[in-house]
JSON list of C-alpha atoms in Angstrom, two decimals:
[
{"chain": "A", "resi": 1, "resn": "MET", "atom": "CA", "xyz": [-83.81, 24.16, -44.12]},
{"chain": "A", "resi": 2, "resn": "PRO", "atom": "CA", "xyz": [-83.85, 27.45, -41.77]},
{"chain": "A", "resi": 3, "resn": "GLU", "atom": "CA", "xyz": [-82.43, 30.33, -43.55]},
{"chain": "A", "resi": 4, "resn": "ASP", "atom": "CA", "xyz": [-79.99, 31.16, -40.75]},
{"chain": "A", "resi": 5, "resn": "THR", "atom": "CA", "xyz": [-78.32, 27.41, -41.11]},
{"chain": "A", "resi": 6, "resn": "PRO", "atom": "CA", "xyz": [-74.71, 27.75, -42.38]},
{"chain": "A", "resi": 7, "resn": "ILE", "atom": "CA", "xyz": [-73.78, 25.89, -45.76]},
{"chain": "A", "resi": 8, "resn": "THR", "atom": "CA", "xyz": [-70.63, 23.86, -45.54]},
{"chain": "A", "resi": 9, "resn": "VAL", "atom": "CA", "xyz": [-68.54, 22.10, -47.68]},
{"chain": "A", "resi": 10, "resn": "GLN", "atom": "CA", "xyz": [-67.19, 18.77, -46.27]},
{"chain": "A", "resi": 11, "resn": "GLU", "atom": "CA", "xyz": [-63.95, 18.38, -46.53]},
{"chain": "A", "resi": 12, "resn": "LYS", "atom": "CA", "xyz": [-62.83, 15.29, -48.66]},
{"chain": "A", "resi": 13, "resn": "LYS", "atom": "CA", "xyz": [-59.85, 12.71, -48.50]},
{"chain": "A", "resi": 14, "resn": "LEU", "atom": "CA", "xyz": [-57.48, 13.20, -51.53]},
{"chain": "A", "resi": 15, "resn": "ASN", "atom": "CA", "xyz": [-54.65, 10.68, -52.61]},
{"chain": "A", "resi": 16, "resn": "PRO", "atom": "CA", "xyz": [-51.35, 12.44, -51.52]},
{"chain": "A", "resi": 17, "resn": "ALA", "atom": "CA", "xyz": [-50.09, 11.76, -54.90]},
{"chain": "A", "resi": 18, "resn": "VAL", "atom": "CA", "xyz": [-53.06, 13.28, -56.75]},
{"chain": "A", "resi": 19, "resn": "LYS", "atom": "CA", "xyz": [-52.69, 16.38, -54.53]},
{"chain": "A", "resi": 20, "resn": "THR", "atom": "CA", "xyz": [-48.77, 16.53, -55.07]},
{"chain": "A", "resi": 21, "resn": "ALA", "atom": "CA", "xyz": [-49.56, 16.33, -59.11]},
{"chain": "A", "resi": 22, "resn": "LEU", "atom": "CA", "xyz": [-52.12, 19.03, -59.05]},
{"chain": "A", "resi": 23, "resn": "GLU", "atom": "CA", "xyz": [-49.78, 21.17, -56.99]},
{"chain": "A", "resi": 24, "resn": "MET", "atom": "CA", "xyz": [-46.67, 20.76, -58.72]},
{"chain": "A", "resi": 25, "resn": "GLY", "atom": "CA", "xyz": [-48.09, 19.97, -62.09]},
{"chain": "A", "resi": 26, "resn": "PRO", "atom": "CA", "xyz": [-48.49, 23.56, -63.51]},
{"chain": "A", "resi": 27, "resn": "ILE", "atom": "CA", "xyz": [-44.84, 24.63, -62.02]},
{"chain": "A", "resi": 28, "resn": "LEU", "atom": "CA", "xyz": [-43.26, 21.68, -64.08]},
{"chain": "A", "resi": 29, "resn": "ALA", "atom": "CA", "xyz": [-45.87, 22.17, -67.15]},
{"chain": "A", "resi": 30, "resn": "PHE", "atom": "CA", "xyz": [-44.56, 25.98, -67.27]},
{"chain": "A", "resi": 31, "resn": "PHE", "atom": "CA", "xyz": [-40.88, 24.65, -67.06]},
{"chain": "A", "resi": 32, "resn": "ALA", "atom": "CA", "xyz": [-41.22, 22.26, -69.64]},
{"chain": "A", "resi": 33, "resn": "GLY", "atom": "CA", "xyz": [-42.88, 24.46, -71.94]},
{"chain": "A", "resi": 34, "resn": "TYR", "atom": "CA", "xyz": [-40.36, 27.36, -71.22]},
{"chain": "A", "resi": 35, "resn": "VAL", "atom": "CA", "xyz": [-37.37, 24.50, -72.10]},
{"chain": "A", "resi": 36, "resn": "LEU", "atom": "CA", "xyz": [-39.10, 23.88, -75.39]},
{"chain": "A", "resi": 37, "resn": "LEU", "atom": "CA", "xyz": [-40.07, 27.22, -76.67]},
{"chain": "A", "resi": 38, "resn": "LYS", "atom": "CA", "xyz": [-37.76, 29.58, -75.05]},
{"chain": "A", "resi": 39, "resn": "ASP", "atom": "CA", "xyz": [-35.53, 30.27, -78.35]},
{"chain": "A", "resi": 40, "resn": "ARG", "atom": "CA", "xyz": [-38.88, 31.07, -80.15]},
{"chain": "A", "resi": 41, "resn": "THR", "atom": "CA", "xyz": [-40.80, 34.17, -81.07]},
{"chain": "A", "resi": 42, "resn": "PHE", "atom": "CA", "xyz": [-44.49, 34.35, -81.77]},
{"chain": "A", "resi": 43, "resn": "GLU", "atom": "CA", "xyz": [-46.44, 37.09, -83.28]},
{"chain": "A", "resi": 44, "resn": "ILE", "atom": "CA", "xyz": [-49.87, 37.32, -82.12]},
{"chain": "A", "resi": 45, "resn": "ALA", "atom": "CA", "xyz": [-52.15, 40.23, -83.35]},
{"chain": "A", "resi": 46, "resn": "GLY", "atom": "CA", "xyz": [-49.14, 41.89, -84.81]},
{"chain": "A", "resi": 47, "resn": "SER", "atom": "CA", "xyz": [-47.15, 41.69, -81.57]},
{"chain": "A", "resi": 48, "resn": "GLU", "atom": "CA", "xyz": [-44.08, 39.49, -81.14]},
{"chain": "A", "resi": 49, "resn": "TYR", "atom": "CA", "xyz": [-43.98, 37.74, -77.92]},
{"chain": "A", "resi": 50, "resn": "SER", "atom": "CA", "xyz": [-41.20, 35.49, -76.60]},
{"chain": "A", "resi": 51, "resn": "GLY", "atom": "CA", "xyz": [-41.57, 31.90, -75.42]},
{"chain": "A", "resi": 52, "resn": "PHE", "atom": "CA", "xyz": [-41.69, 33.16, -71.52]},
{"chain": "A", "resi": 53, "resn": "ILE", "atom": "CA", "xyz": [-44.45, 35.20, -72.30]},
{"chain": "A", "resi": 54, "resn": "VAL", "atom": "CA", "xyz": [-46.30, 32.48, -74.20]},
{"chain": "A", "resi": 55, "resn": "MET", "atom": "CA", "xyz": [-45.89, 30.00, -71.39]},
{"chain": "A", "resi": 56, "resn": "THR", "atom": "CA", "xyz": [-47.20, 32.48, -68.96]},
{"chain": "A", "resi": 57, "resn": "ALA", "atom": "CA", "xyz": [-50.20, 32.71, -70.99]},
{"chain": "A", "resi": 58, "resn": "LEU", "atom": "CA", "xyz": [-50.74, 29.21, -70.75]},
{"chain": "A", "resi": 59, "resn": "PHE", "atom": "CA", "xyz": [-49.47, 28.77, -67.24]},
{"chain": "A", "resi": 60, "resn": "ILE", "atom": "CA", "xyz": [-52.22, 30.97, -65.96]},
{"chain": "A", "resi": 61, "resn": "PRO", "atom": "CA", "xyz": [-55.30, 28.67, -67.05]},
{"chain": "A", "resi": 62, "resn": "ILE", "atom": "CA", "xyz": [-53.20, 25.51, -66.00]},
{"chain": "A", "resi": 63, "resn": "LEU", "atom": "CA", "xyz": [-53.23, 26.62, -62.62]},
{"chain": "A", "resi": 64, "resn": "ALA", "atom": "CA", "xyz": [-56.73, 27.82, -62.30]},
{"chain": "A", "resi": 65, "resn": "LEU", "atom": "CA", "xyz": [-57.82, 24.36, -63.66]},
{"chain": "A", "resi": 66, "resn": "SER", "atom": "CA", "xyz": [-55.41, 22.53, -61.09]},
{"chain": "A", "resi": 67, "resn": "THR", "atom": "CA", "xyz": [-56.75, 24.91, -58.29]},
{"chain": "A", "resi": 68, "resn": "LEU", "atom": "CA", "xyz": [-60.44, 24.09, -59.34]},
{"chain": "A", "resi": 69, "resn": "ALA", "atom": "CA", "xyz": [-59.87, 20.25, -59.43]},
{"chain": "A", "resi": 70, "resn": "LEU", "atom": "CA", "xyz": [-58.14, 20.68, -55.76]},
{"chain": "A", "resi": 71, "resn": "TRP", "atom": "CA", "xyz": [-61.16, 22.38, -54.66]},
{"chain": "A", "resi": 72, "resn": "ARG", "atom": "CA", "xyz": [-63.56, 19.84, -56.35]},
{"chain": "A", "resi": 73, "resn": "LEU", "atom": "CA", "xyz": [-61.72, 17.17, -55.05]},
{"chain": "A", "resi": 74, "resn": "THR", "atom": "CA", "xyz": [-61.12, 17.83, -51.61]},
{"chain": "A", "resi": 75, "resn": "GLY", "atom": "CA", "xyz": [-63.96, 20.49, -50.68]},
{"chain": "A", "resi": 76, "resn": "LYS", "atom": "CA", "xyz": [-61.77, 23.28, -49.76]},
{"chain": "A", "resi": 77, "resn": "LEU", "atom": "CA", "xyz": [-58.92, 25.89, -50.51]},
{"chain": "A", "resi": 78, "resn": "SER", "atom": "CA", "xyz": [-56.16, 27.47, -48.32]},
{"chain": "A", "resi": 79, "resn": "ALA", "atom": "CA", "xyz": [-55.73, 30.68, -48.34]},
{"chain": "A", "resi": 80, "resn": "MET", "atom": "CA", "xyz": [-52.49, 30.32, -49.69]},
{"chain": "A", "resi": 81, "resn": "GLN", "atom": "CA", "xyz": [-53.29, 28.63, -52.68]},
{"chain": "A", "resi": 82, "resn": "ILE", "atom": "CA", "xyz": [-56.16, 31.04, -53.12]},
{"chain": "A", "resi": 83, "resn": "MET", "atom": "CA", "xyz": [-53.99, 34.13, -52.96]},
{"chain": "A", "resi": 84, "resn": "THR", "atom": "CA", "xyz": [-51.44, 32.31, -55.14]},
{"chain": "A", "resi": 85, "resn": "LEU", "atom": "CA", "xyz": [-53.88, 31.95, -57.84]},
{"chain": "A", "resi": 86, "resn": "VAL", "atom": "CA", "xyz": [-54.87, 35.76, -57.50]},
{"chain": "A", "resi": 87, "resn": "LEU", "atom": "CA", "xyz": [-51.52, 36.70, -57.67]},
{"chain": "A", "resi": 88, "resn": "VAL", "atom": "CA", "xyz": [-50.58, 34.70, -60.82]},
{"chain": "A", "resi": 89, "resn": "VAL", "atom": "CA", "xyz": [-53.63, 36.01, -62.43]},
{"chain": "A", "resi": 90, "resn": "VAL", "atom": "CA", "xyz": [-52.89, 39.67, -61.96]},
{"chain": "A", "resi": 91, "resn": "PHE", "atom": "CA", "xyz": [-49.02, 39.59, -62.38]},
{"chain": "A", "resi": 92, "resn": "GLY", "atom": "CA", "xyz": [-49.31, 37.14, -65.05]},
{"chain": "A", "resi": 93, "resn": "GLY", "atom": "CA", "xyz": [-52.06, 39.29, -66.90]},
{"chain": "A", "resi": 94, "resn": "LEU", "atom": "CA", "xyz": [-49.62, 42.20, -66.59]},
{"chain": "A", "resi": 95, "resn": "THR", "atom": "CA", "xyz": [-46.54, 39.98, -68.12]},
{"chain": "A", "resi": 96, "resn": "ILE", "atom": "CA", "xyz": [-48.91, 39.41, -71.15]},
{"chain": "A", "resi": 97, "resn": "TRP", "atom": "CA", "xyz": [-50.92, 42.72, -71.34]},
{"chain": "A", "resi": 98, "resn": "LEU", "atom": "CA", "xyz": [-47.56, 44.76, -71.26]},
{"chain": "A", "resi": 99, "resn": "ASN", "atom": "CA", "xyz": [-45.22, 41.89, -72.94]},
{"chain": "A", "resi": 100, "resn": "ASP", "atom": "CA", "xyz": [-42.89, 42.51, -69.92]},
{"chain": "A", "resi": 101, "resn": "GLU", "atom": "CA", "xyz": [-41.64, 39.33, -68.31]},
{"chain": "A", "resi": 102, "resn": "ARG", "atom": "CA", "xyz": [-40.54, 41.29, -65.16]},
{"chain": "A", "resi": 103, "resn": "PHE", "atom": "CA", "xyz": [-43.93, 41.39, -63.90]},
{"chain": "A", "resi": 104, "resn": "PHE", "atom": "CA", "xyz": [-44.15, 37.53, -63.93]},
{"chain": "A", "resi": 105, "resn": "LYS", "atom": "CA", "xyz": [-40.73, 37.40, -62.19]},
{"chain": "A", "resi": 106, "resn": "MET", "atom": "CA", "xyz": [-41.86, 39.55, -59.27]},
{"chain": "A", "resi": 107, "resn": "LYS", "atom": "CA", "xyz": [-44.85, 37.85, -58.61]},
{"chain": "A", "resi": 108, "resn": "PRO", "atom": "CA", "xyz": [-42.92, 35.29, -55.85]},
{"chain": "A", "resi": 109, "resn": "THR", "atom": "CA", "xyz": [-41.56, 38.23, -54.22]},
{"chain": "A", "resi": 110, "resn": "MET", "atom": "CA", "xyz": [-45.22, 39.77, -53.57]},
{"chain": "A", "resi": 111, "resn": "ILE", "atom": "CA", "xyz": [-46.17, 36.43, -52.75]},
{"chain": "A", "resi": 112, "resn": "TYR", "atom": "CA", "xyz": [-43.51, 35.66, -50.20]},
{"chain": "A", "resi": 113, "resn": "VAL", "atom": "CA", "xyz": [-43.67, 39.41, -48.52]},
{"chain": "A", "resi": 114, "resn": "MET", "atom": "CA", "xyz": [-47.42, 38.85, -48.38]},
{"chain": "A", "resi": 115, "resn": "PHE", "atom": "CA", "xyz": [-47.14, 35.67, -46.33]},
{"chain": "A", "resi": 116, "resn": "GLY", "atom": "CA", "xyz": [-44.27, 36.79, -44.46]},
{"chain": "A", "resi": 117, "resn": "GLY", "atom": "CA", "xyz": [-46.37, 40.08, -43.49]},
{"chain": "A", "resi": 118, "resn": "ILE", "atom": "CA", "xyz": [-49.37, 38.04, -42.53]},
{"chain": "A", "resi": 119, "resn": "LEU", "atom": "CA", "xyz": [-47.22, 35.78, -40.10]},
{"chain": "A", "resi": 120, "resn": "GLY", "atom": "CA", "xyz": [-45.71, 38.72, -38.66]},
{"chain": "A", "resi": 121, "resn": "VAL", "atom": "CA", "xyz": [-49.08, 40.76, -38.12]},
{"chain": "A", "resi": 122, "resn": "GLY", "atom": "CA", "xyz": [-50.11, 37.26, -36.40]},
{"chain": "A", "resi": 123, "resn": "LEU", "atom": "CA", "xyz": [-47.12, 37.38, -34.23]},
{"chain": "A", "resi": 124, "resn": "LEU", "atom": "CA", "xyz": [-48.10, 41.10, -33.10]},
{"chain": "A", "resi": 125, "resn": "ARG", "atom": "CA", "xyz": [-51.60, 40.33, -32.31]},
{"chain": "A", "resi": 126, "resn": "SER", "atom": "CA", "xyz": [-50.62, 37.18, -30.65]},
{"chain": "A", "resi": 127, "resn": "LYS", "atom": "CA", "xyz": [-52.76, 35.15, -33.10]},
{"chain": "A", "resi": 128, "resn": "SER", "atom": "CA", "xyz": [-51.62, 31.80, -34.62]},
{"chain": "A", "resi": 129, "resn": "TYR", "atom": "CA", "xyz": [-52.53, 32.09, -38.52]},
{"chain": "A", "resi": 130, "resn": "LEU", "atom": "CA", "xyz": [-50.24, 29.17, -39.24]},
{"chain": "A", "resi": 131, "resn": "SER", "atom": "CA", "xyz": [-51.99, 27.02, -37.28]},
{"chain": "A", "resi": 132, "resn": "LEU", "atom": "CA", "xyz": [-55.16, 27.34, -39.04]},
{"chain": "A", "resi": 133, "resn": "VAL", "atom": "CA", "xyz": [-53.44, 26.35, -42.06]},
{"chain": "A", "resi": 134, "resn": "LEU", "atom": "CA", "xyz": [-50.99, 23.30, -41.04]},
{"chain": "A", "resi": 135, "resn": "GLY", "atom": "CA", "xyz": [-52.73, 22.72, -37.69]},
{"chain": "A", "resi": 136, "resn": "GLU", "atom": "CA", "xyz": [-53.92, 19.14, -39.00]},
{"chain": "A", "resi": 137, "resn": "VAL", "atom": "CA", "xyz": [-50.57, 17.91, -40.15]},
{"chain": "A", "resi": 138, "resn": "MET", "atom": "CA", "xyz": [-48.56, 19.77, -37.46]},
{"chain": "A", "resi": 139, "resn": "PRO", "atom": "CA", "xyz": [-50.10, 19.72, -34.10]},
{"chain": "A", "resi": 140, "resn": "LEU", "atom": "CA", "xyz": [-47.87, 21.77, -31.65]},
{"chain": "A", "resi": 141, "resn": "ASP", "atom": "CA", "xyz": [-48.50, 23.49, -28.71]},
{"chain": "A", "resi": 142, "resn": "ALA", "atom": "CA", "xyz": [-48.80, 27.35, -28.34]},
{"chain": "A", "resi": 143, "resn": "GLU", "atom": "CA", "xyz": [-44.89, 28.19, -27.69]},
{"chain": "A", "resi": 144, "resn": "GLY", "atom": "CA", "xyz": [-44.14, 25.60, -30.67]},
{"chain": "A", "resi": 145, "resn": "TRP", "atom": "CA", "xyz": [-46.41, 27.71, -33.05]},
{"chain": "A", "resi": 146, "resn": "ARG", "atom": "CA", "xyz": [-45.02, 31.24, -32.10]},
{"chain": "A", "resi": 147, "resn": "LYS", "atom": "CA", "xyz": [-41.48, 29.87, -32.70]},
{"chain": "A", "resi": 148, "resn": "MET", "atom": "CA", "xyz": [-42.46, 28.36, -36.09]},
{"chain": "A", "resi": 149, "resn": "GLU", "atom": "CA", "xyz": [-44.45, 31.44, -37.43]},
{"chain": "A", "resi": 150, "resn": "PHE", "atom": "CA", "xyz": [-41.19, 33.35, -36.45]},
{"chain": "A", "resi": 151, "resn": "ARG", "atom": "CA", "xyz": [-38.86, 31.27, -38.36]},
{"chain": "A", "resi": 152, "resn": "MET", "atom": "CA", "xyz": [-41.32, 30.89, -41.18]},
{"chain": "A", "resi": 153, "resn": "MET", "atom": "CA", "xyz": [-41.52, 34.69, -41.68]},
{"chain": "A", "resi": 154, "resn": "LEU", "atom": "CA", "xyz": [-38.01, 35.11, -41.69]},
{"chain": "A", "resi": 155, "resn": "PHE", "atom": "CA", "xyz": [-37.71, 32.29, -44.09]},
{"chain": "A", "resi": 156, "resn": "PHE", "atom": "CA", "xyz": [-40.39, 33.88, -46.59]},
{"chain": "A", "resi": 157, "resn": "PHE", "atom": "CA", "xyz": [-38.80, 37.08, -46.49]},
{"chain": "A", "resi": 158, "resn": "GLY", "atom": "CA", "xyz": [-35.47, 35.42, -47.19]},
{"chain": "A", "resi": 159, "resn": "LEU", "atom": "CA", "xyz": [-37.34, 34.04, -50.46]},
{"chain": "A", "resi": 160, "resn": "ALA", "atom": "CA", "xyz": [-38.42, 37.30, -51.18]},
{"chain": "A", "resi": 161, "resn": "VAL", "atom": "CA", "xyz": [-34.88, 38.52, -51.19]},
{"chain": "A", "resi": 162, "resn": "ALA", "atom": "CA", "xyz": [-33.69, 35.87, -52.99]},
{"chain": "A", "resi": 163, "resn": "ASN", "atom": "CA", "xyz": [-35.93, 35.89, -55.74]},
{"chain": "A", "resi": 164, "resn": "GLU", "atom": "CA", "xyz": [-35.19, 39.59, -56.29]},
{"chain": "A", "resi": 165, "resn": "LEU", "atom": "CA", "xyz": [-31.89, 39.01, -56.43]},
{"chain": "A", "resi": 166, "resn": "ILE", "atom": "CA", "xyz": [-31.96, 36.15, -58.66]},
{"chain": "A", "resi": 167, "resn": "TRP", "atom": "CA", "xyz": [-34.35, 38.04, -61.39]},
{"chain": "A", "resi": 168, "resn": "ARG", "atom": "CA", "xyz": [-32.48, 41.02, -61.44]},
{"chain": "A", "resi": 169, "resn": "THR", "atom": "CA", "xyz": [-28.95, 39.77, -61.79]},
{"chain": "A", "resi": 170, "resn": "MET", "atom": "CA", "xyz": [-29.29, 36.82, -63.41]},
{"chain": "A", "resi": 171, "resn": "THR", "atom": "CA", "xyz": [-30.59, 34.96, -66.67]},
{"chain": "A", "resi": 172, "resn": "THR", "atom": "CA", "xyz": [-34.13, 33.94, -67.21]},
{"chain": "A", "resi": 173, "resn": "ASP", "atom": "CA", "xyz": [-33.11, 30.34, -67.50]},
{"chain": "A", "resi": 174, "resn": "THR", "atom": "CA", "xyz": [-31.62, 30.68, -64.01]},
{"chain": "A", "resi": 175, "resn": "TRP", "atom": "CA", "xyz": [-34.91, 32.37, -62.65]},
{"chain": "A", "resi": 176, "resn": "VAL", "atom": "CA", "xyz": [-36.87, 29.41, -64.03]},
{"chain": "A", "resi": 177, "resn": "LYS", "atom": "CA", "xyz": [-34.83, 26.87, -62.65]},
{"chain": "A", "resi": 178, "resn": "PHE", "atom": "CA", "xyz": [-34.73, 28.47, -59.31]},
{"chain": "A", "resi": 179, "resn": "LYS", "atom": "CA", "xyz": [-38.55, 29.01, -59.28]},
{"chain": "A", "resi": 180, "resn": "THR", "atom": "CA", "xyz": [-39.14, 25.51, -60.45]},
{"chain": "A", "resi": 181, "resn": "PHE", "atom": "CA", "xyz": [-36.58, 23.46, -58.53]},
{"chain": "A", "resi": 182, "resn": "GLY", "atom": "CA", "xyz": [-34.96, 26.02, -56.16]},
{"chain": "A", "resi": 183, "resn": "LEU", "atom": "CA", "xyz": [-38.39, 27.25, -54.29]},
{"chain": "A", "resi": 184, "resn": "PRO", "atom": "CA", "xyz": [-39.50, 23.88, -53.63]},
{"chain": "A", "resi": 185, "resn": "ILE", "atom": "CA", "xyz": [-36.15, 22.34, -52.35]},
{"chain": "A", "resi": 186, "resn": "ALA", "atom": "CA", "xyz": [-35.79, 25.27, -49.79]},
{"chain": "A", "resi": 187, "resn": "MET", "atom": "CA", "xyz": [-39.28, 24.83, -48.62]},
{"chain": "A", "resi": 188, "resn": "LEU", "atom": "CA", "xyz": [-38.16, 21.11, -48.07]},
{"chain": "A", "resi": 189, "resn": "ALA", "atom": "CA", "xyz": [-35.15, 21.71, -46.20]},
{"chain": "A", "resi": 190, "resn": "PHE", "atom": "CA", "xyz": [-36.88, 24.36, -44.04]},
{"chain": "A", "resi": 191, "resn": "PHE", "atom": "CA", "xyz": [-39.29, 21.88, -42.81]},
{"chain": "A", "resi": 192, "resn": "MET", "atom": "CA", "xyz": [-36.85, 19.45, -42.45]},
{"chain": "A", "resi": 193, "resn": "ALA", "atom": "CA", "xyz": [-34.41, 21.79, -40.45]},
{"chain": "A", "resi": 194, "resn": "GLN", "atom": "CA", "xyz": [-37.82, 22.33, -38.02]},
{"chain": "A", "resi": 195, "resn": "SER", "atom": "CA", "xyz": [-38.04, 18.64, -37.14]},
{"chain": "A", "resi": 196, "resn": "GLY", "atom": "CA", "xyz": [-36.40, 19.15, -33.48]},
{"chain": "A", "resi": 197, "resn": "LEU", "atom": "CA", "xyz": [-38.81, 22.06, -33.04]},
{"chain": "A", "resi": 198, "resn": "MET", "atom": "CA", "xyz": [-42.00, 19.88, -33.95]},
{"chain": "A", "resi": 199, "resn": "SER", "atom": "CA", "xyz": [-40.62, 17.17, -31.77]},
{"chain": "A", "resi": 200, "resn": "ARG", "atom": "CA", "xyz": [-40.18, 19.11, -28.75]},
{"chain": "A", "resi": 201, "resn": "HIS", "atom": "CA", "xyz": [-43.52, 21.08, -29.21]},
{"chain": "A", "resi": 202, "resn": "SER", "atom": "CA", "xyz": [-45.81, 18.25, -30.79]},
{"chain": "A", "resi": 203, "resn": "THR", "atom": "CA", "xyz": [-48.87, 17.39, -28.65]},
{"chain": "A", "resi": 204, "resn": "GLU", "atom": "CA", "xyz": [-49.78, 14.23, -30.36]},
{"chain": "A", "resi": 205, "resn": "GLU", "atom": "CA", "xyz": [-48.33, 12.60, -27.19]},
{"chain": "A", "resi": 206, "resn": "LYS", "atom": "CA", "xyz": [-50.68, 14.64, -25.04]},
{"chain": "A", "resi": 207, "resn": "ASP", "atom": "CA", "xyz": [-53.53, 14.45, -27.18]},
{"chain": "A", "resi": 208, "resn": "GLY", "atom": "CA", "xyz": [-53.13, 10.68, -26.86]},
{"chain": "A", "resi": 209, "resn": "GLU", "atom": "CA", "xyz": [-53.08, 10.51, -22.96]}
]
């Protein structure tokens, strides 16, 4: 094979139920473990750690294994999945190292600010970064992508603000429930609310013609 021939990994089809289980499994495992351990403390190497910190330590390898499984089964990972794993490792590691749960609670804020910022840069540069990630499942025309990216940018910034307000003003129990159930429900509600935009700007009919 010539040296300049690029090496590509063929994307594989994955059962949607398996994909959903791998994506949501780590989050649900964290929630279940937190419910079981939240009132306990653990002494490790002479230091006391709360159940939240222990579950954070367990969540990191669980998410890493789930992400690895997705890569092995599909042949690719999205930029969002890679950045999420990196930030979980960084902020989760700081949480464990400093024995301070605040760092892990900040993680969603950083993720959503980063995603919103990336979409904002794309809008300023007239480049559709979102279409690179969702183009296969949401075939839209150029105007549709601009509108969707602007709305999603505002949505991500709104989630970042909501996360900050909740973890800074409410209990850890409330934040864990918000992270486990509130954020996915908000994401689902957002995309359902965009059904009109997707219908008006869909290119599927044009492709069929």
